[in-house]
Amino acid sequence: MKIIVNGIEHTLSVEPEMPLLWVLRDELGITGPKYGCGIAQCGACSVMIDGRATRSCSVPIGQVDAPVTTIEGLGAPDALHVVQEAWIAHQVAQCGYCQAGQIMAATAFLAKTPDPTDDQIDAAMSANLCRCGTYPRIRAAMKTAAAALRGDAA
């Protein structure tokens, strides 16, 4: 079976029921998406499939029919994505375990909601759990990233 991950096509010999998360981590060595709960409830494993934030722990590889982007493929080869830059500027990560999933969910959300309110951000990100409680910094980083994506002056 073939899959495109971060712009690279891979041919795999795996069972179609294998979760995408295990394909990424165990077969392709892509470790950004993390195992958090295994039941699509925490968001640590979030990737983008065809631009949509998706919990990779609950998607069988046999159902993946569009390009997959992980945190490793989000920015340009020599530059970070605007959302990643905002995460650094606001020092969002504390332990960092959930942050790849947070960034992927935020990026997908901001692509559809260019000028979000605090309530919209809170609702969009509520299913991504952060044990360290960095939610206020996540919101601030998302506001900064949204402004940068719109081209607003800082």
mmCIF file of C-alpha atoms in Angstrom:
data_model
loop_
_atom_site.group_PDB
_atom_site.id
_atom_site.type_symbol
_atom_site.label_atom_id
_atom_site.label_comp_id
_atom_site.label_asym_id
_atom_site.label_seq_id
_atom_site.Cartn_x
_atom_site.Cartn_y
_atom_site.Cartn_z
ATOM 1 C CA MET A 1 0.000 0.000 0.000
ATOM 2 C CA LYS A 2 1.157 3.545 -0.721
ATOM 3 C CA ILE A 3 0.897 6.641 1.428
ATOM 4 C CA ILE A 4 2.196 10.174 1.038
ATOM 5 C CA VAL A 5 3.574 11.623 4.260
ATOM 6 C CA ASN A 6 5.113 15.092 4.395
ATOM 7 C CA GLY A 7 5.289 15.137 0.615
ATOM 8 C CA ILE A 8 7.138 11.819 0.300
ATOM 9 C CA GLU A 9 5.502 8.704 -1.122
ATOM 10 C CA HIS A 10 6.085 5.516 0.843
ATOM 11 C CA THR A 11 5.263 1.948 -0.116
ATOM 12 C CA LEU A 12 4.389 -0.139 2.921
ATOM 13 C CA SER A 13 3.733 -3.769 3.611
ATOM 14 C CA VAL A 14 1.372 -3.513 6.585
ATOM 15 C CA GLU A 15 -2.105 -4.708 7.456
ATOM 16 C CA PRO A 16 -4.814 -2.186 6.420
ATOM 17 C CA GLU A 17 -6.180 -2.191 9.995
ATOM 18 C CA MET A 18 -2.902 -0.902 11.462
ATOM 19 C CA PRO A 19 -3.490 2.552 12.980
ATOM 20 C CA LEU A 20 -1.873 5.406 11.095
ATOM 21 C CA LEU A 21 -0.044 6.412 14.294
ATOM 22 C CA TRP A 22 1.825 3.100 14.397
ATOM 23 C CA VAL A 23 2.633 3.321 10.691
ATOM 24 C CA LEU A 24 4.091 6.792 11.199
ATOM 25 C CA ARG A 25 6.082 5.933 14.311
ATOM 26 C CA ASP A 26 7.048 2.275 13.832
ATOM 27 C CA GLU A 27 7.260 1.912 10.062
ATOM 28 C CA LEU A 28 8.387 5.391 8.981
ATOM 29 C CA GLY A 29 10.255 6.589 12.093
ATOM 30 C CA ILE A 30 8.203 9.789 12.345
ATOM 31 C CA THR A 31 7.953 10.494 16.060
ATOM 32 C CA GLY A 32 6.212 13.882 16.228
ATOM 33 C CA PRO A 33 2.726 12.387 16.650
ATOM 34 C CA LYS A 34 2.599 10.910 20.149
ATOM 35 C CA TYR A 35 0.611 8.076 21.663
ATOM 36 C CA GLY A 36 -1.538 9.620 24.351
ATOM 37 C CA CYS A 37 -4.690 7.617 24.889
ATOM 38 C CA GLY A 38 -5.243 5.351 21.896
ATOM 39 C CA ILE A 39 -8.946 6.214 21.686
ATOM 40 C CA ALA A 40 -8.850 9.587 19.884
ATOM 41 C CA GLN A 41 -9.663 11.577 23.024
ATOM 42 C CA CYS A 42 -6.495 13.539 23.833
ATOM 43 C CA GLY A 43 -5.128 14.856 20.518
ATOM 44 C CA ALA A 44 -1.442 14.059 21.106
ATOM 45 C CA CYS A 45 -1.422 11.990 17.907
ATOM 46 C CA SER A 46 -3.031 14.646 15.695
ATOM 47 C CA VAL A 47 -1.829 14.967 12.124
ATOM 48 C CA MET A 48 -3.417 16.574 9.094
ATOM 49 C CA ILE A 49 -4.943 14.405 6.405
ATOM 50 C CA ASP A 50 -5.748 16.495 3.368
ATOM 51 C CA GLY A 51 -5.647 19.600 5.573
ATOM 52 C CA ARG A 52 -7.984 18.268 8.291
ATOM 53 C CA ALA A 53 -6.772 17.660 11.828
ATOM 54 C CA THR A 54 -7.132 13.926 12.422
ATOM 55 C CA ARG A 55 -6.396 11.649 15.374
ATOM 56 C CA SER A 56 -3.932 9.186 13.881
ATOM 57 C CA CYS A 57 -4.390 6.598 16.641
ATOM 58 C CA SER A 58 -7.899 5.791 15.457
ATOM 59 C CA VAL A 59 -7.510 5.865 11.665
ATOM 60 C CA PRO A 60 -6.598 2.556 10.018
ATOM 61 C CA ILE A 61 -3.921 3.017 7.364
ATOM 62 C CA GLY A 62 -6.220 1.314 4.861
ATOM 63 C CA GLN A 63 -8.627 4.256 5.138
ATOM 64 C CA VAL A 64 -6.012 6.931 4.450
ATOM 65 C CA ASP A 65 -6.538 8.097 0.887
ATOM 66 C CA ALA A 66 -5.034 11.598 0.978
ATOM 67 C CA PRO A 67 -1.663 13.158 1.857
ATOM 68 C CA VAL A 68 -0.684 13.163 5.525
ATOM 69 C CA THR A 69 1.211 16.015 7.164
ATOM 70 C CA THR A 70 2.887 15.603 10.529
ATOM 71 C CA ILE A 71 4.615 18.238 12.642
ATOM 72 C CA GLU A 72 7.863 17.282 10.890
ATOM 73 C CA GLY A 73 6.415 18.326 7.526
ATOM 74 C CA LEU A 74 4.484 21.407 8.588
ATOM 75 C CA GLY A 75 7.009 24.115 7.802
ATOM 76 C CA ALA A 76 9.268 24.587 4.819
ATOM 77 C CA PRO A 77 12.467 22.525 4.786
ATOM 78 C CA ASP A 78 14.458 25.462 6.147
ATOM 79 C CA ALA A 79 11.780 27.437 7.992
ATOM 80 C CA LEU A 80 9.151 26.943 10.653
ATOM 81 C CA HIS A 81 5.449 27.373 9.973
ATOM 82 C CA VAL A 82 3.887 30.577 11.328
ATOM 83 C CA VAL A 83 2.054 28.586 14.015
ATOM 84 C CA GLN A 84 5.306 26.956 15.141
ATOM 85 C CA GLU A 85 6.949 30.387 15.315
ATOM 86 C CA ALA A 86 4.072 31.706 17.438
ATOM 87 C CA TRP A 87 4.369 28.690 19.767
ATOM 88 C CA ILE A 88 8.025 29.538 20.340
ATOM 89 C CA ALA A 89 7.373 33.278 20.742
ATOM 90 C CA HIS A 90 4.769 32.576 23.439
ATOM 91 C CA GLN A 91 6.798 29.768 25.033
ATOM 92 C CA VAL A 92 3.753 27.519 24.876
ATOM 93 C CA ALA A 93 5.430 24.182 25.456
ATOM 94 C CA GLN A 94 6.079 23.139 29.004
ATOM 95 C CA CYS A 95 6.609 19.384 28.934
ATOM 96 C CA GLY A 96 5.895 19.440 25.197
ATOM 97 C CA TYR A 97 4.282 16.008 24.917
ATOM 98 C CA CYS A 98 0.976 17.245 23.486
ATOM 99 C CA GLN A 99 2.329 20.198 21.547
ATOM 100 C CA ALA A 100 2.784 18.568 18.124
ATOM 101 C CA GLY A 101 -0.891 17.600 18.208
ATOM 102 C CA GLN A 102 -1.856 21.041 19.497
ATOM 103 C CA ILE A 103 0.055 22.740 16.680
ATOM 104 C CA MET A 104 -1.480 20.493 14.023
ATOM 105 C CA ALA A 105 -4.996 21.144 15.330
ATOM 106 C CA ALA A 106 -4.320 24.891 15.571
ATOM 107 C CA THR A 107 -2.935 25.019 12.030
ATOM 108 C CA ALA A 108 -5.954 23.216 10.557
ATOM 109 C CA PHE A 109 -8.326 25.448 12.546
ATOM 110 C CA LEU A 110 -6.609 28.704 11.553
ATOM 111 C CA ALA A 111 -6.707 27.713 7.887
ATOM 112 C CA LYS A 112 -10.510 27.788 8.127
ATOM 113 C CA THR A 113 -10.923 30.531 10.738
ATOM 114 C CA PRO A 114 -8.524 33.383 9.935
ATOM 115 C CA ASP A 115 -9.767 35.812 12.602
ATOM 116 C CA PRO A 116 -10.863 33.681 15.554
ATOM 117 C CA THR A 117 -12.342 34.904 18.797
ATOM 118 C CA ASP A 118 -11.142 33.552 22.133
ATOM 119 C CA ASP A 119 -14.331 31.491 22.398
ATOM 120 C CA GLN A 120 -13.777 29.978 18.940
ATOM 121 C CA ILE A 121 -10.194 29.086 19.828
ATOM 122 C CA ASP A 122 -11.267 27.562 23.134
ATOM 123 C CA ALA A 123 -13.981 25.498 21.413
ATOM 124 C CA ALA A 124 -11.690 24.364 18.597
ATOM 125 C CA MET A 125 -8.890 23.349 20.927
ATOM 126 C CA SER A 126 -10.990 21.936 23.778
ATOM 127 C CA ALA A 127 -10.517 18.343 22.622
ATOM 128 C CA ASN A 128 -6.712 18.633 22.685
ATOM 129 C CA LEU A 129 -5.590 17.948 26.217
ATOM 130 C CA CYS A 130 -2.584 19.579 27.864
ATOM 131 C CA ARG A 131 -1.706 18.187 31.266
ATOM 132 C CA CYS A 132 0.539 21.175 31.937
ATOM 133 C CA GLY A 133 -2.350 23.616 31.445
ATOM 134 C CA THR A 134 -0.740 25.890 28.874
ATOM 135 C CA TYR A 135 -4.133 26.823 27.419
ATOM 136 C CA PRO A 136 -3.734 30.617 27.908
ATOM 137 C CA ARG A 137 -0.404 30.510 26.041
ATOM 138 C CA ILE A 138 -1.943 28.322 23.317
ATOM 139 C CA ARG A 139 -4.698 30.909 22.830
ATOM 140 C CA ALA A 140 -2.189 33.778 22.720
ATOM 141 C CA ALA A 141 -0.003 31.924 20.225
ATOM 142 C CA MET A 142 -3.000 31.208 18.036
ATOM 143 C CA LYS A 143 -3.982 34.887 18.027
ATOM 144 C CA THR A 144 -0.415 35.818 17.033
ATOM 145 C CA ALA A 145 -0.319 33.162 14.308
ATOM 146 C CA ALA A 146 -3.734 34.216 12.979
ATOM 147 C CA ALA A 147 -2.566 37.833 12.702
ATOM 148 C CA ALA A 148 0.602 36.726 10.897
ATOM 149 C CA LEU A 149 -1.362 34.512 8.514
ATOM 150 C CA ARG A 150 -3.680 37.437 7.722
ATOM 151 C CA GLY A 151 -0.658 39.695 7.180
ATOM 152 C CA ASP A 152 -1.574 42.037 10.027
ATOM 153 C CA ALA A 153 1.198 44.170 11.470
ATOM 154 C CA ALA A 154 2.540 42.816 14.745
#
